[in-house]
Amino acid sequence: MAKKRTKKYVYYFGGKQSEGRSQMKLLLGGKGANLAEMAQLGLPVPPGFTITTEACDEYYKIGRKKLMAAIKPQVNAALKKLEKATGKTFGKGPKPLLMSVRSGAAVSMPGMMDTVLNLGLNPDTIKALIELTGNERFVMDSYRRFIQMFGDVVMGVAHHDFEHELDAVKKARKRKLDTDLTLDDLKEVIRRYKRVYKKSVGKAFPTDPKEQLYAGVDAVFGSWKNPRAIKYRQLNDIRGLLGTAVNCQTMVFGNSGDNSATGVAFTRDPSTGEHKYFYGEYLINAQGEDVVAGIRTPQQITLKGSREWAKAQKISEKVRKTEYPSLQELMPRVFKQLDNIRIRLEKHYREMQDVEFTIEDGTLYMLQTRTGKRTAKAAVKIATDMVKEKLITEKQAVLRVDPDALDQLLHPVFVKASEDKARCLTVGLPASPGAATGQAVFGADEAEAWKAKGHQVILCRTETSPEDIGGMAASAGILTSRGGMTSHAAVVARGMGTCCVAGAGDVQINYAARKMAVNGVTVKQGDWISLNGSTGALYLGKVDTVDPSLTGPFGTIMKLADKYRKLGVRTNADTPHDTAVAVKFGAEGIGLCRTEHMFFEGDRIVSFRRLILVAESVKKLKEQHGVETLEDLERTCRKCGKSCASAMTAIKQYKQALAELLPLQRKDFTGIFRALKGRPCTVRLLDPPLHEFLPHDSAGQKEMAKIMKVKPARIKQLVDSLHEFNPMLGHRGCRLGITYPEVTEMQTRAICEAAAKVKGSKPEIMVPLVGNVKELANQKALIVDTIAAVEKAKKKKINVLIGTMIEVPRAAMTADEIATEAEFFSFGTNDLTQMGCGFSRDDAGKFLGEYVERGIFEYDPFQVLDQKGVGRLVETSVELGKKARKDLKIGICGEHGGEPKSVEFCHRVGLNYVSCSPFRVPIARLAAAQAALRK
Ligand code: PEP
Ligand code: MG
C-alpha cells in the first residue's frame, strides 16, 4: 500500500539551500518568502525555517494540539539541519543556538501579531554563552528580555508587572536608561521577573528549549486571531488569507555591545517618496523591538539624513556628532555594505523596500525585506520615478498606486499665511503628512467617543500601542511625545493616511489630569490644536487649510490612468462650486445632478414647502372639476366666482411656488453648465422623499402658516395628510412628476432655458425611480413638449437626451421595454440595493455591520456593490437594454460609482461611465485604469 504523503509544513532557508521564493508569500508569508529570496541572492541572512500559513489555517480547523503534533517531526528535522549549518546546538553548549520566533502573514500587519526573541536561553546555554562571548552583561540583558517577552506574549503575564519591576530597579539604583543597567542590576531584574512569572503562571520559568520553542510557535499562531489583529485586518480590508506563517530564525544580537546595533530602513523616503539618500534609523546596542517601541531616540543611517534630522530637532552639530552620530560616520564599512544591499534589493524587487537589519559585533545581517508601506504622496512619486528610472513600465506604475489612498492627496493642507501666524508650540517628527486641526483628547477610547459625537479630534499620547488602533482611526491627527519615524504611531498613521507628528519631546502629557504641557503652555482636553504632519509642527488653536496641488507626480499618474482606462468618469454634483471642484479633479461631466438638493439652501426651502403643501390640493381640485391642466382649472374656478375662492388661493400659491423656483433652478443650471464648459450634464428631475422637506415641528409649521397666510392647524393638517409609512417607497421620483406634471414642466423649462443661455451645454434629462415603461413614456411626453415650447420661444434648437435611472428591480428586469423610450440608463445602485436586497437605506446600518462580521455579506452592500445579487440585476438590464437600443449610453451614479471594486465591475459589464462625488473622481479614474489593465 502506498504511504500517505505528509503535507510539507516547514520550509528551510539559508543560503542556496533555501526552499522558498518571494513568489510564495501566500504560503510562507511575506517575511518567510523574502528571507528565502534574500538568502538565495547571497545576502547575509541568519538561517532558519518557516512554518507555513497552511499550518496556521489547520491550527484553527483541527485544533492546536493536533496541529502542533503534526508539525513537530518537521520542525525537529529543520532544527537538526540548522544545527548542522550553524555548527551550534539548540539548548546546549558549547556553542548554543538561540532562536527568534516571528509572525509573518502574506500582507504585512506591523506590530499586530506576536514575536518572541532569544528562545533557547536556560542555565546551561547562559553559562556557555558567557564563556563564548566573555560578555556576561549582554547575556543577562538577553535573558531578562526573553523572560519578559515570553511571559508577556506567550503566557499572558501583564506587561505592566514586568515594567513595574524594571522601573523599580532603575529607580533604586538611579539608572536613567536600560543601557545604564549594570550586570548586577540585570541579575536583580531577572530575579524579580522570575518571581512575577511564577506568581502569574503558577510554575517556574521553563528551561526546556523545545518547550520554549513550541510554546512560542503556538503563541504566534494564536495571535492571528487576537482582537487587534482582527481589527487591523478589518480596517485595512485584508481578507482571504490562510493565517500567519511562523519564522524561526537563528538569533543574531544587536545588543552585544557598542559594536552592535539594530535598525530599520526604507530604500526611499516612505513619507515623500524622495530618494536623495538612504532613509532609516538605528540604535546602538539594542534589539529590534527597542527601535519600534520608541523608548530611545533612534539615530539616522546617513550623514545627510542625520544633519537634516538634527536641524529639525534644533540640535547642534557638535551634540549630533557626539550623541547621535549616523551609521555612516560610526561604522563606515558596514554602512557601505548596507547601502549596496539597498541598491541591489530595489533592482531585484523593482519596488521600494523596507528592511530590518542587525549588526552583531561589526557583522551585518539582514532580518527582513518587504514592500515598504508608504503614504499616497510617496506612492505616486515612487511609481512615477521608477518609470523614469526604467525600473517599471507605465502600466505597472498605474497598478502600483492604491486608488483609495489617493484620498490623502486630495485633502487640504495649511494656508501658509495662517500657519505662519499660528503659535508653534514645538516641532516633532513629520511622521505622516497632511494637515489636521482638532480638539485635543488624551485617550483612544475618548477619541472614538468624541468622534461619534461629531467632534474633530487630535489624539495626543506619550506613545501609541496596537490597542489604540480604533482611536487612531477616529482621529483627524495623531501626536506623540516619544518614538521615531518607525514608531507604532508613525507606521500606523501613514498606513491610514492620517496626519501624524511623532516624538515631540517637549510635550508632557498628564493622562490623569487630561492635559498636556508644552513649553510652558497648557493644553486641556477639548482645546483646539493643529498639526502639520509634513513638517512636524504643533500649533495652538485652529489653522486655515487650502486645497492641495494636483500637478507633479499626482498629475502624471492621473494622466497615465486616463491613457489606459476605458470607462468614463463623471461626478455627482448639484452646485457650480462642486462642479468646478470635480472638473479640477478630472470629471468628464455630471452623471447625477440631484435637483432636490438645490432646495436645501436659504429661502428656497420655503418655496419648495409651499409647492408640496398645495400640490395635492391642486390635484384634488383638478379631479373635482374634471380638468387636466392648471390653466383649465384656473379658468373653471374663475368662472365659479366666490364659491371657488379657496381653490383660487391654492392655485395662486402653487403658481407662486413654481414661479419662484423656476428662476432659481435656471440660475443653478446656468452656473453648472458654465462650470462644465461643454461637458455633458445629467440632470435628474425631482426625487425628494417628501418627509425630508416638510416642517414637522410646530415652529416650522407656524412659520409656514405665516408665509402662506393660513392657520398653523391647516399646515399641520396638510403635513399629516402627506405622511407616509414608507416614504422611500412612497410618493417620490417620477411618481411625483406624474401626479404633479407642472413640476416636471417647470424643471424641464429651467434646464432648457439655461442650456439656451450657455453655449455648448449638453443637458441630459433623467427621470428617476421608473419601474414601468409607461411611467417614463408619460414623463417623456411632457419633457418633449416643454423642450419644443422653449425652442419655439428662444428660436433655438436645444439638444437634450432623455433617459432614466434604473433603480427599481422591475425596471432592471424590463430594461428592453424601457430602452425603447430611454436614450440612456444610469444605475441608481443605492435604491437598487435597497429594493434588490430589501434593506432600508435608512435603517440597515443597525444590522449590516454584524452581517459583514458574520460573513453573510462580504461587504456592506451600500458601500461595495453586491455583485452576485444587485450586480446581476445590473448585468441583466445592460444586456436587455442594449438588445433594444444598440447605442444606449449606460452609467452608474449610486455611491458605488467611486468605489474601486465596484468600478472594476462596471468596467467588466460594459458600462460607459461611472459617476461619483467630486473627491472620489481621481480614485475612480485610477480604479478604472486598473480594471482595464487587470482584464
Ligand atoms: C441611487 O438610488 O443610487 C441614486 C443615485 O439616487 P439617490 O441616492 O438620490 O436615491
Ligand atoms: Mg435613487
mmCIF file of N, CA, C and O and ligand atoms in Angstrom, residues 592 594 596 684 687 732 805 807 828-831 841 893-894, ligand 1:
data_model
loop_
_atom_site.group_PDB
_atom_site.id
_atom_site.type_symbol
_atom_site.label_atom_id
_atom_site.label_comp_id
_atom_site.label_asym_id
_atom_site.label_seq_id
_atom_site.Cartn_x
_atom_site.Cartn_y
_atom_site.Cartn_z
ATOM 1 N N LEU A 592 -24.885 62.848 -12.298
ATOM 2 C CA LEU A 592 -26.099 62.989 -11.483
ATOM 3 C C LEU A 592 -26.115 64.353 -10.811
ATOM 4 O O LEU A 592 -25.258 64.663 -9.986
ATOM 5 N N ARG A 594 -28.632 66.113 -8.474
ATOM 6 C CA ARG A 594 -29.865 65.844 -7.716
ATOM 7 C C ARG A 594 -30.566 67.172 -7.494
ATOM 8 O O ARG A 594 -30.158 67.959 -6.628
ATOM 9 N N GLU A 596 -33.335 68.086 -6.122
ATOM 10 C CA GLU A 596 -33.954 68.397 -4.818
ATOM 11 C C GLU A 596 -32.920 68.952 -3.836
ATOM 12 O O GLU A 596 -33.255 69.720 -2.939
ATOM 13 N N ARG A 684 -31.242 65.171 -12.949
ATOM 14 C CA ARG A 684 -32.338 64.285 -12.562
ATOM 15 C C ARG A 684 -33.523 65.129 -12.108
ATOM 16 O O ARG A 684 -33.366 66.052 -11.290
ATOM 17 N N ASP A 687 -36.621 64.203 -7.005
ATOM 18 C CA ASP A 687 -36.801 62.889 -6.370
ATOM 19 C C ASP A 687 -36.680 63.026 -4.860
ATOM 20 O O ASP A 687 -35.783 62.470 -4.246
ATOM 21 N N ARG A 732 -42.445 59.487 -4.493
ATOM 22 C CA ARG A 732 -41.202 60.174 -4.860
ATOM 23 C C ARG A 732 -40.866 59.852 -6.313
ATOM 24 O O ARG A 732 -41.564 59.082 -6.968
ATOM 25 N N MET A 805 -33.235 56.546 -14.731
ATOM 26 C CA MET A 805 -32.424 55.788 -13.776
ATOM 27 C C MET A 805 -32.974 54.371 -13.725
ATOM 28 O O MET A 805 -34.173 54.162 -13.865
ATOM 29 N N GLU A 807 -33.247 51.917 -11.012
ATOM 30 C CA GLU A 807 -33.043 51.757 -9.568
ATOM 31 C C GLU A 807 -34.165 50.959 -8.919
ATOM 32 O O GLU A 807 -34.165 50.730 -7.717
ATOM 33 N N GLY A 828 -28.993 53.620 -10.458
ATOM 34 C CA GLY A 828 -29.053 54.207 -9.117
ATOM 35 C C GLY A 828 -28.902 53.047 -8.153
ATOM 36 O O GLY A 828 -29.886 52.493 -7.657
ATOM 37 N N THR A 829 -27.664 52.687 -7.914
ATOM 38 C CA THR A 829 -27.438 51.446 -7.153
ATOM 39 C C THR A 829 -27.714 51.603 -5.652
ATOM 40 O O THR A 829 -27.741 50.614 -4.938
ATOM 41 N N ASN A 830 -27.944 52.857 -5.211
ATOM 42 C CA ASN A 830 -28.349 52.997 -3.805
ATOM 43 C C ASN A 830 -29.751 52.420 -3.640
ATOM 44 O O ASN A 830 -30.005 51.569 -2.780
ATOM 45 N N ASP A 831 -30.655 52.888 -4.489
ATOM 46 C CA ASP A 831 -32.021 52.369 -4.405
ATOM 47 C C ASP A 831 -32.111 50.942 -4.922
ATOM 48 O O ASP A 831 -32.892 50.146 -4.402
ATOM 49 N N ARG A 841 -32.414 51.792 3.299
ATOM 50 C CA ARG A 841 -31.212 52.636 3.294
ATOM 51 C C ARG A 841 -31.043 53.361 4.619
ATOM 52 O O ARG A 841 -29.935 53.652 5.039
ATOM 53 N N CYS A 893 -24.633 55.932 -11.028
ATOM 54 C CA CYS A 893 -24.479 57.149 -10.227
ATOM 55 C C CYS A 893 -24.744 56.906 -8.739
ATOM 56 O O CYS A 893 -24.757 57.845 -7.962
ATOM 57 N N GLY A 894 -24.938 55.642 -8.348
ATOM 58 C CA GLY A 894 -25.048 55.349 -6.913
ATOM 59 C C GLY A 894 -23.680 55.512 -6.273
ATOM 60 O O GLY A 894 -22.674 55.676 -6.980
HETATM 61 C C1 PEP B 1 -29.428 55.904 -6.230
HETATM 62 O O1 PEP B 1 -30.509 55.500 -5.815
HETATM 63 O O2 PEP B 1 -28.439 55.172 -6.409
HETATM 64 C C2 PEP B 1 -29.260 57.324 -6.540
HETATM 65 C C3 PEP B 1 -28.154 57.780 -7.084
HETATM 66 O O3 PEP B 1 -30.249 58.137 -6.159
HETATM 67 P P1 PEP B 1 -30.476 58.669 -4.666
HETATM 68 O O4 PEP B 1 -29.311 58.259 -3.846
HETATM 69 O O5 PEP B 1 -30.619 60.137 -4.785
HETATM 70 O O6 PEP B 1 -31.743 57.982 -4.293
#
